[in-house]
Coordinates of C-alpha atoms and ligand atoms in Angstrom, one line a residue:
M1 CA 71.9 94.6 108.0
M2 CA 72.3 96.3 111.4
S3 CA 70.1 95.5 114.4
I4 CA 67.1 97.7 114.9
E5 CA 68.5 98.9 118.2
T6 CA 71.8 100.0 116.6
A7 CA 69.9 101.6 113.7
D8 CA 67.6 103.6 115.9
A9 CA 70.5 104.8 118.1
L10 CA 72.5 105.8 115.1
R11 CA 69.6 107.7 113.5
E12 CA 69.0 109.6 116.8
K13 CA 72.8 110.4 117.0
V14 CA 72.6 111.8 113.4
R15 CA 69.4 113.8 114.2
Q16 CA 71.0 115.3 117.3
R17 CA 74.2 116.2 115.5
Y18 CA 72.4 118.0 112.8
A19 CA 70.0 119.7 115.2
E20 CA 73.1 121.2 116.9
A21 CA 74.5 122.2 113.5
A22 CA 71.2 124.0 112.7
L23 CA 71.2 125.8 115.9
A24 CA 74.8 126.9 115.4
A25 CA 74.1 128.1 111.9
A26 CA 71.1 130.0 113.2
E27 CA 73.5 131.8 115.6
G28 CA 75.7 132.6 112.6
E29 CA 78.4 130.0 113.5
G30 CA 79.9 127.6 111.0
C31 CA 79.2 123.9 111.0
G32 CA 82.6 123.0 112.4
C33 CA 83.6 120.9 109.4
G34 CA 86.9 119.0 110.1
T35 CA 85.5 118.2 113.6
D36 CA 82.9 115.7 114.6
S37 CA 80.1 118.3 114.3
C38 CA 79.1 117.6 110.7
C39 CA 80.6 116.2 107.5
E40 CA 84.3 115.8 108.1
G41 CA 87.0 117.2 105.8
E42 CA 88.9 120.3 104.8
G43 CA 87.0 123.6 104.3
A44 CA 87.0 123.3 100.6
D45 CA 85.7 119.7 100.6
F46 CA 82.3 120.5 102.1
G47 CA 79.8 123.4 102.3
E48 CA 79.4 126.7 100.4
A49 CA 82.8 126.6 98.8
L50 CA 81.4 124.0 96.3
Y51 CA 79.0 126.6 94.9
T52 CA 79.8 129.3 92.4
L53 CA 79.9 132.9 93.4
E54 CA 76.9 133.5 91.2
E55 CA 74.9 130.8 93.0
R56 CA 75.9 132.1 96.4
G57 CA 74.7 135.5 95.3
E58 CA 71.2 134.0 94.8
L59 CA 71.0 132.9 98.4
P60 CA 70.5 134.6 101.8
Q61 CA 73.9 134.6 103.5
A62 CA 72.5 132.4 106.3
A63 CA 71.5 129.7 103.8
A64 CA 74.9 129.7 102.2
L65 CA 76.6 129.5 105.6
A66 CA 74.4 126.6 106.6
S67 CA 75.5 124.5 103.7
L68 CA 76.9 121.1 104.9
G69 CA 76.9 119.4 101.5
C70 CA 79.8 117.6 99.6
G71 CA 78.8 118.8 96.1
N72 CA 76.5 120.9 94.1
P73 CA 73.6 118.7 93.0
T74 CA 71.5 121.5 91.3
A75 CA 74.4 122.1 89.0
V76 CA 74.5 118.4 87.8
A77 CA 70.7 117.9 87.7
E78 CA 70.2 120.4 84.9
L79 CA 66.8 121.5 86.2
L80 CA 64.2 122.8 83.8
E81 CA 61.3 125.3 84.1
G82 CA 58.2 123.6 85.5
E83 CA 59.8 120.5 86.9
V84 CA 59.1 119.0 90.3
V85 CA 62.3 118.5 92.4
L86 CA 62.7 116.7 95.7
D87 CA 65.8 117.4 97.9
L88 CA 66.5 114.5 100.3
G89 CA 67.9 115.8 103.6
S90 CA 67.4 119.5 102.7
G91 CA 69.2 120.9 105.7
G92 CA 69.3 124.7 105.8
G93 CA 67.7 124.9 102.4
I94 CA 70.5 125.9 100.0
D95 CA 69.7 123.4 97.3
V96 CA 65.9 123.8 97.7
I97 CA 66.2 127.5 97.2
L98 CA 68.5 127.2 94.2
S99 CA 66.1 124.5 92.7
A100 CA 63.0 126.6 93.3
R101 CA 64.7 129.4 91.3
R102 CA 65.7 127.0 88.5
V103 CA 62.2 125.4 88.0
G104 CA 60.5 128.8 88.3
P105 CA 56.9 129.5 89.5
S106 CA 55.4 126.7 87.4
G107 CA 57.6 124.2 89.1
V108 CA 57.9 122.9 92.7
A109 CA 60.9 122.3 95.0
Y110 CA 60.2 119.9 97.9
G111 CA 62.7 119.7 100.8
L112 CA 62.6 116.7 103.1
D113 CA 64.4 116.5 106.4
M114 CA 63.9 114.6 109.6
T115 CA 65.4 117.3 111.9
E116 CA 63.0 119.9 113.1
E117 CA 65.8 122.4 113.9
M118 CA 67.0 122.2 110.3
L119 CA 63.5 122.6 108.9
E120 CA 63.1 125.7 111.0
L121 CA 66.3 127.1 109.7
A122 CA 65.3 126.3 106.1
R123 CA 61.9 128.0 106.6
R124 CA 63.6 131.2 107.7
N125 CA 66.0 131.0 104.7
V126 CA 63.2 130.3 102.2
V127 CA 61.2 133.4 103.5
Q128 CA 64.4 135.5 103.3
A129 CA 65.1 134.2 99.7
G130 CA 61.5 135.2 98.7
V131 CA 60.8 132.0 96.8
Q132 CA 57.2 130.9 96.8
N133 CA 57.4 127.4 95.2
V134 CA 59.1 125.6 98.1
H135 CA 57.4 123.0 100.3
L136 CA 59.4 121.7 103.3
L137 CA 58.4 118.3 104.6
R138 CA 59.3 116.6 107.8
G139 CA 60.1 112.9 107.5
A140 CA 62.6 110.2 106.8
I141 CA 64.2 109.7 103.4
E142 CA 63.6 105.9 103.9
N143 CA 59.9 106.6 103.8
I144 CA 59.3 109.6 101.5
P145 CA 55.9 111.3 102.2
L146 CA 55.1 111.8 98.5
P147 CA 53.0 109.8 96.1
S148 CA 54.6 107.3 93.6
G149 CA 55.5 108.8 90.2
S150 CA 55.2 112.4 91.3
V151 CA 58.8 113.8 91.0
D152 CA 60.9 114.7 87.9
V153 CA 64.2 115.0 89.7
V154 CA 65.6 113.7 93.0
I155 CA 68.6 115.6 94.3
S156 CA 70.5 115.2 97.6
N157 CA 73.6 116.6 99.1
C158 CA 75.7 114.5 101.5
V159 CA 72.8 112.7 103.2
I160 CA 72.4 109.2 101.9
N161 CA 75.7 108.2 103.5
L162 CA 74.0 109.1 106.9
S163 CA 71.0 106.7 106.3
V164 CA 70.8 103.5 108.3
D165 CA 68.8 101.8 105.5
K166 CA 70.2 102.8 102.2
A167 CA 68.3 100.1 100.3
A168 CA 65.1 101.7 101.5
V169 CA 66.2 105.1 100.4
I170 CA 67.1 103.9 96.9
S171 CA 63.8 102.0 96.6
E172 CA 61.9 105.1 97.7
I173 CA 63.7 107.3 95.1
A174 CA 62.7 104.8 92.4
R175 CA 59.1 104.8 93.6
V176 CA 58.6 108.6 93.7
L177 CA 60.3 109.3 90.4
K178 CA 58.1 109.7 87.3
P179 CA 58.9 107.4 84.4
G180 CA 61.8 109.1 82.7
G181 CA 62.6 111.0 85.9
R182 CA 66.3 111.4 87.0
I183 CA 68.6 111.8 90.0
G184 CA 71.5 114.2 90.5
I185 CA 73.0 113.4 93.9
S186 CA 76.2 114.4 95.7
D187 CA 77.4 112.1 98.3
V188 CA 80.6 110.7 99.9
V189 CA 81.5 107.4 98.2
A190 CA 84.3 105.0 99.0
E191 CA 86.7 103.3 96.5
D192 CA 85.7 99.6 96.1
R193 CA 89.0 98.6 97.7
L194 CA 87.9 99.8 101.1
A195 CA 85.9 97.4 103.3
A196 CA 83.3 98.9 105.7
A197 CA 85.7 98.7 108.6
Q198 CA 88.4 100.6 106.7
R199 CA 85.8 103.4 105.8
A200 CA 85.0 103.6 109.6
E201 CA 88.8 104.1 110.3
R202 CA 88.8 107.2 108.2
G203 CA 86.0 109.2 110.0
S204 CA 82.8 109.0 112.0
Y205 CA 79.3 108.0 110.9
V206 CA 77.8 111.4 111.7
G207 CA 80.8 113.0 110.0
C208 CA 79.6 111.5 106.6
I209 CA 82.5 109.1 106.3
A210 CA 81.9 105.7 108.0
G211 CA 78.4 105.2 106.5
A212 CA 79.5 105.8 102.9
L213 CA 78.7 103.2 100.2
S214 CA 81.4 102.1 97.9
K215 CA 81.1 103.0 94.2
S216 CA 80.0 99.5 93.1
E217 CA 77.5 99.2 96.1
Y218 CA 75.9 102.5 94.8
E219 CA 75.8 101.3 91.2
T220 CA 74.4 97.9 92.1
G221 CA 71.8 99.4 94.5
L222 CA 70.5 101.8 91.9
E223 CA 70.4 99.2 89.2
A224 CA 68.6 96.7 91.5
A225 CA 65.9 99.3 92.0
G226 CA 65.3 99.4 88.3
L227 CA 67.2 102.6 87.4
E228 CA 69.3 102.9 84.3
D229 CA 72.1 105.0 82.9
V230 CA 73.7 104.8 86.3
S231 CA 77.0 106.6 86.9
V232 CA 79.1 107.4 90.0
A233 CA 81.9 109.9 89.3
F234 CA 84.4 110.9 91.9
T235 CA 85.0 114.7 92.1
H236 CA 87.3 115.3 95.0
E237 CA 89.0 113.2 97.7
V238 CA 87.8 113.9 101.3
A239 CA 89.8 111.2 103.0
D240 CA 92.2 108.4 101.8
G241 CA 90.1 106.4 99.3
M242 CA 86.9 108.4 100.1
H243 CA 85.5 110.9 97.6
G244 CA 82.8 113.5 97.1
A245 CA 81.0 112.1 94.1
I246 CA 78.2 112.8 91.6
I247 CA 75.6 110.1 91.2
K248 CA 73.3 110.1 88.2
A249 CA 70.6 107.7 87.1
R250 CA 67.3 107.7 85.3
K251 CA 64.0 105.8 85.8
P252 CA 63.2 104.0 82.5
L253 CA 60.0 105.1 80.7
E254 CA 59.2 101.4 80.2
L255 CA 59.0 100.6 83.9
H256 CA 55.2 101.3 83.6
A257 CA 54.8 99.6 80.3
R258 CA 56.4 96.4 81.7
R259 CA 53.9 96.4 84.5
A260 CA 50.9 97.1 82.3
P261 CA 48.8 94.0 81.5
V262 CA 49.7 92.4 78.2
A263 CA 46.9 93.0 75.6
Ligands
SAM301 C1 75.2 116.8 106.0 S1 73.7 117.6 106.2 C2 73.4 118.1 104.6 C3 72.3 119.2 104.5 C4 72.0 119.8 103.1 N1 71.7 118.8 102.1 C5 73.2 120.6 102.7 O1 73.8 120.3 101.6 O2 73.6 121.5 103.4 C6 72.6 116.2 106.4 C7 71.1 116.5 106.5 O3 70.3 115.4 106.3 C8 69.3 115.2 107.3 N2 69.1 113.7 107.5 C9 70.1 112.8 107.8 N3 69.5 111.6 107.8 C10 68.2 111.7 107.4 C11 67.2 110.8 107.2 N4 67.4 109.5 107.4 N5 66.0 111.3 106.8 C12 65.8 112.6 106.7 N6 66.7 113.5 106.8 C13 68.0 113.1 107.2 C14 69.9 115.9 108.5 O4 68.9 116.3 109.4 C15 70.7 117.0 107.9 O5 69.8 118.2 107.7

């Protein structure tokens, strides 16, 4: 566990980095991937290239350009009409907008982000996309401002690796999910052979590399939070032994039943 001082400093560094990325995107500039400006990697490893042409066609150009993710979580989450979706670290809004379209007017897509500049960018993109069922929330993914048992699907795209308290994020995900609810998350994940120091040799923390969990750390963390059907599947290598990955899990229906008083 890192010291509070280190954690606060790192969180502020992440916030500043993504505030700069949001302002650059608002000016029509790219995120500078491959540099220290945002998630590190080749152009095809991060951002809008991970979405189909059809999906990009559903988005304002500014939202697609602002994409800083390492996967396409809406594609893996198989969203249904009427569902409540929560996107952790929603950035410029690409996955919130796609989710809002998938769940339709009877559903809701929440986007949560701690960086005001990103929220402002997302607000503009949501208006331009013309979707009415999006709610953008300011806050930390370690302390989600939604009631327990209120969300059908938690998605996230290249954000959990940036958190300074991943155990808190996972426990919050388990709390806000409805019984039977699921996750469809894209993130950078390390092979188990890489110790934390070796991950840090391959890229920076704000660049989505140094803070990545290993595959077994992710699996163990999700299981410890009471989630089941956990899977972590690598999709593409972004650095030696580090991969874009799809993380899936489900909150058991029985979690409530187990807690209910025995008759
Ligand atoms: C790499 S960008 C990804 C943005 C978006 N998901 C996408 O695919 O384009 C990371 C985003 O997560 C946000 N973020 C990072 N750590 C966070 C935290 N602890 N709580 C809330 N938001 C966070 C940043 O402000 C930034 O918008």
